[in-house]
Amino acid sequence: MTNETYMNHPNFGLLYRVCLVEDKQELFTTLYAQRLFFLVTYETTGIKFEPVGRSEARLMVEVRLRHLRRNGQVTDYQKLQIVHKNTFQ
């Protein structure tokens, strides 16, 4: 069973969670096209959507992959590696 997270963007509709970036920050992409990416930040005042480019989003995922590998989180690393391959290649 997969643990998928979705969020509804006010203008772009349903977004799919790519990965956790940092504490209280996640990377999302549009569900169907996977061409628009958003850095979603959870703040005390609400949720903030920041659009990011495809190359910047790819870099964020690659940084997360390195972090998971260094910390020995093999299962999470393998799952994110599949997401990376499906999204960016």
Coordinates of N, CA, C and O in Angstrom, one line a residue, residues 11-46:
N11 N -5.8 27.6 -7.6 CA -5.8 27.8 -9.1 C -5.5 26.6 -9.9 O -6.0 26.5 -11.0
F12 N -4.6 25.8 -9.5 CA -4.1 24.7 -10.3 C -4.7 23.3 -10.0 O -4.4 22.3 -10.6
G13 N -5.7 23.3 -9.0 CA -6.4 22.0 -8.8 C -5.6 21.1 -7.9 O -4.8 21.5 -7.0
L14 N -5.7 19.8 -8.1 CA -5.2 18.8 -7.3 C -3.7 18.7 -7.5 O -3.2 18.5 -8.6
L15 N -2.9 18.7 -6.4 CA -1.5 18.6 -6.4 C -1.1 17.3 -5.7 O -1.7 16.8 -4.8
Y16 N 0.0 16.7 -6.2 CA 0.5 15.4 -5.7 C 1.8 15.7 -5.0 O 2.7 16.4 -5.5
R17 N 2.0 15.1 -3.8 CA 3.2 15.3 -3.0 C 4.3 14.5 -3.5 O 4.2 13.3 -3.7
V18 N 5.4 15.2 -3.9 CA 6.6 14.5 -4.4 C 7.5 14.0 -3.2 O 7.8 12.9 -3.1
C19 N 7.8 15.0 -2.3 CA 8.6 14.6 -1.1 C 8.6 15.7 -0.1 O 8.3 16.8 -0.4
L20 N 9.1 15.3 1.1 CA 9.4 16.3 2.1 C 10.7 17.0 1.8 O 11.6 16.3 1.3
V21 N 10.8 18.3 1.9 CA 12.0 19.0 1.6 C 12.8 19.3 2.9 O 13.9 19.0 3.0
E22 N 12.1 20.0 3.8 CA 12.6 20.3 5.1 C 11.5 20.3 6.1 O 10.4 20.0 5.7
D23 N 11.8 20.6 7.3 CA 10.7 20.6 8.3 C 9.7 21.7 7.9 O 10.0 22.8 7.6
K24 N 8.4 21.3 7.8 CA 7.3 22.1 7.4 C 7.3 22.6 6.0 O 6.7 23.6 5.6
Q25 N 8.1 21.9 5.1 CA 8.2 22.2 3.7 C 8.1 20.9 2.9 O 8.8 20.0 3.2
E26 N 7.2 20.9 1.9 CA 7.0 19.8 1.0 C 7.0 20.2 -0.4 O 6.6 21.3 -0.7
L27 N 7.4 19.4 -1.3 CA 7.4 19.7 -2.7 C 6.2 18.9 -3.3 O 6.0 17.7 -3.2
F28 N 5.4 19.7 -4.1 CA 4.2 19.2 -4.7 C 4.3 19.5 -6.2 O 4.9 20.4 -6.6
T29 N 3.6 18.7 -7.0 CA 3.5 18.9 -8.5 C 2.0 18.7 -8.9 O 1.3 18.1 -8.2
T30 N 1.7 19.3 -10.0 CA 0.4 19.1 -10.5 C 0.2 17.6 -10.8 O 1.1 16.9 -11.3
L31 N -1.0 17.1 -10.6 CA -1.3 15.7 -10.6 C -1.1 15.1 -11.9 O -0.5 14.0 -12.1
Y32 N -1.6 15.7 -13.0 CA -1.6 15.0 -14.3 C -0.4 15.3 -15.1 O 0.2 14.4 -15.7
A33 N -0.1 16.6 -15.3 CA 1.0 16.9 -16.2 C 2.4 16.8 -15.5 O 3.3 16.5 -16.2
Q34 N 2.5 17.0 -14.2 CA 3.7 17.0 -13.5 C 4.8 17.9 -14.1 O 5.9 17.6 -14.2
R35 N 4.3 19.1 -14.5 CA 5.2 20.1 -15.1 C 5.3 21.3 -14.2 O 6.3 22.0 -14.3
L36 N 4.3 21.6 -13.4 CA 4.4 22.7 -12.5 C 4.7 22.2 -11.1 O 4.0 21.2 -10.6
F37 N 5.6 22.8 -10.4 CA 6.0 22.4 -9.1 C 5.8 23.5 -8.1 O 6.0 24.7 -8.4
F38 N 5.5 23.2 -6.8 CA 5.2 24.1 -5.8 C 5.9 23.7 -4.5 O 5.8 22.5 -4.1
L39 N 6.6 24.6 -3.9 CA 7.1 24.4 -2.5 C 6.1 24.9 -1.6 O 5.7 26.0 -1.6
V40 N 5.5 23.9 -0.8 CA 4.4 24.2 0.1 C 5.0 24.3 1.5 O 5.7 23.4 2.0
T41 N 4.8 25.5 2.1 CA 5.3 25.7 3.5 C 4.1 25.9 4.4 O 3.2 26.6 4.2
Y42 N 4.2 25.2 5.5 CA 3.2 25.2 6.5 C 3.6 26.2 7.6 O 4.6 26.0 8.3
E43 N 2.9 27.3 7.7 CA 3.2 28.4 8.7 C 2.0 28.5 9.7 O 0.9 28.0 9.4
T44 N 2.2 29.2 10.7 CA 1.2 29.4 11.7 C 0.0 30.2 11.2 O -1.1 30.1 11.6
T45 N 0.3 31.0 10.1 CA -0.7 31.9 9.5 C -1.5 31.2 8.4 O -2.4 31.7 7.9
G46 N -1.0 30.0 8.0 CA -1.6 29.2 6.9 C -0.6 28.5 6.1 O 0.6 28.4 6.4

